[in-house]
Amino acid sequence: MAHVTILDYGAGNVRSIKNAIKVAGYETRDVESVEDIHNASILVFPGVGTFKQAMDFLIRSNYLTALRDYIQANRPYLGICLGMQTLFEASEECDEHKGLGLIKGTVGKFRDDQLAVPHIGWNGLNQWKHSALFSCLSVPATKAEVYFVHSYHVLKSEKNASWVLTTTNYGDTEFVSSIQKGNVMATQFHPEKSGAIGIAIIKGFIERLSCTPNHDTPINQVVARHTVLSKRIVACLDVRSNDAGDLVVTKGDQYDVREKVTDGVDSVRNMGKPVNLCERYYQEGADEITFLNICSFREQPIGNLPMLKVLEACSEKVFVPLTIGGGIRDYVDNNQHTHSALDVASQYFRAGADKVSIGSDAVYAAESYYTNGMKLSKTSSIETISAVYGRQAVVVSLDPRRVYVASFYDEKAKGHTVVKLSNPGPNGEEYCWYQATVRGGRELRKIDAVKVAKASQSMGAGEILLNCVDMDGQKAGYDIDLVHLVKSAVTIPVIASSGAGTPQHFIDVFEKTACDAALAAGIFHRKEVSIQNVKNGMEAAGIQEYRLHPLAKELYMKEAIAILLLSDLNGSTKRITQLCDVLEASGSPLDAIIIAGGFVDANVIPNYETEEAQSRAEGDMTALLSRLESLVCRVIYVPSENDPPTTKSAVVHPPHLTPFSVNCFYAEEKLKTDIFVCGESREFAYCEEDSSGYAMRIIVQSQKPARKCIMQCQQMDACQAADATLEKQSILIVGGPRESVRKNAIVTGMRQ
């Protein structure tokens, strides 16, 4: 049996990749010297953390040259996450070190003004080459979802295209999600955290020699889809010792975990054994599993061997991300030995955790952050752990309580963010702010949840787990106002928690807020609601419909005009090909397409290096546009001011219209309908009315702020009849957050 050699640079959960390889049927050994790299028959370099930490390790251990030589010799190599990024020339994350330089390109950071960063969760793949990596999959790679957790990415370019195996979309960014050339393979995603799909990918890599002869050859016709990050369902296990000292899963009612019995004696509510429940949730389809050691503030975490044993046992059978929370702090033990939060986190990572959740210590750190004028101390638990393991490994768990006040201007709420509640409090209260707590919700602090969340992000947290003491155990639904408030305040992912009682509660929080995941505990423990029931409900509601049918949807509306706006195509044959594929798959239901801005004429294709390439590009575009025009009743070309002259349209902009208004003007003129209003907004998919009182629809595609969009609506004198037919007909809205789209609009494809 072939042994797989693991190059462990000391950061993150390496136990899981070893366990995944074992499940695939193979044994592992660690690299302990340069000779181990030279002698390896199969080498795996897994990694989470930072580019600097990984390169520091390779240089310090004198592994850099040996690793480069191994890969250049086309020997079997699988890099995971950082194990892929280090193959490139450099990273924006680290100016101090260059990468291995084996592949052209620089690792860049996702823009957090457009996306929640890190990119965390399950996403799809577009495959560009045949590969042994996917030879053991039970489904095509393009129908699989795999787990990502990263802030940095690599873009496909002409210089690295020969290496690109798959790409994935996050918002408008298409990044390289795996590479391959010969026996050298690497993934940005984590196969060891991608369930059965990931195990099959690992098996395919190890057994690559038995693959088909077309391994590593381009796929002739790639039908690329716009992959979309899924909303995650997280199963939570609240863990603590019972009165007999056994570690059990429990569940609280507003954070009270003790059962009340008739004889006056109470006991810890016991919901089952942690390892058994964890394995059950994995089998039932949980996207992630979280352990919260709810009494850890009383304990010494380094000595918490039962919790470490639980993690070790779970990682042998559970191959989705595991988060552990509780007791992540600096402390002095009974022997007067000092232990740092980083020490505690490191033990959890080595035991099988992928992320650590910091609770009380994050609140204390946030208080210090504001006291010191919003300056980073570089000593907080958040900062020290994220510096080594990366932002994506640090979750901050907040446990706020509502503090009811009379109004936005109540003196009792001075200095805090007040919200008007969508559902009144138990005594009819209409306003509140959310007070941070520590010690499992037992102790109130003066700081509010919004400030803690903002400070946590500044200090290096990669995710917020947002609980609510008032909603815990009530099964009345998530606190939508709290989730919306905190999600709007940060650019990192937010997990909604506390209050789920039915599948509809998950649907509500995803439709009414932009949260990235939703967590539940008690209803899953008691089997009142299954994880699959939740996912089925979400699919029926359209929350997860892109998982099975990412673009091709039924677009017909009775007695409605369906219009699609495309903007900023910039001569992209890929986008137009994608659109044609969607139209064919969905029966070509569009009445019209407005191509607004972005040159799309073969005569204005940008100059290529050779005449042959130029001619080929012009021919491709001509064929594509002919195909598009054959699928749709009307295709209308509307150039923007910055576009070069185009033979598709000799239109001159009316001088009284802004560039924004041009599209509206021609939509009315060409379609003879006055319901079409286009705009540039990421925040909202419609606005109620402009300053003149005219209700208008906005079609969303670009990234400009909503405020500018509304200002531009006020200038649209060419569209003042919009309200006359707004209630009679509907249009197609493309892109934008689902929760802001009115019910009588159709949403499809080309998502932001």
Short mmCIF file of C-alpha atoms in Angstrom, two decimals, residues 97 133 159 180 201 365 400 412 487 491 543 559 564 573 582 681:
data_model
loop_
_atom_site.label_atom_id
_atom_site.label_comp_id
_atom_site.label_asym_id
_atom_site.label_seq_id
_atom_site.Cartn_x
_atom_site.Cartn_y
_atom_site.Cartn_z
CA HIS A 97 8.24 36.48 1.01
CA LEU A 133 -8.84 14.21 -9.39
CA LYS A 159 -0.10 33.03 -18.39
CA GLN A 180 -3.39 20.62 -12.41
CA ILE A 201 -11.48 13.69 -4.71
CA ALA A 365 -11.02 43.02 23.88
CA PRO A 400 -26.60 40.09 23.47
CA LYS A 412 -30.98 55.50 28.41
CA LYS A 487 -24.86 42.13 9.28
CA THR A 491 -18.31 42.92 6.03
CA ILE A 543 -33.20 30.10 -1.16
CA GLU A 559 -49.46 38.80 -19.00
CA LEU A 564 -33.18 41.25 -19.27
CA THR A 573 -17.86 35.99 -25.30
CA VAL A 582 -29.55 29.75 -20.15
CA SER A 681 -27.47 49.40 -7.40
#
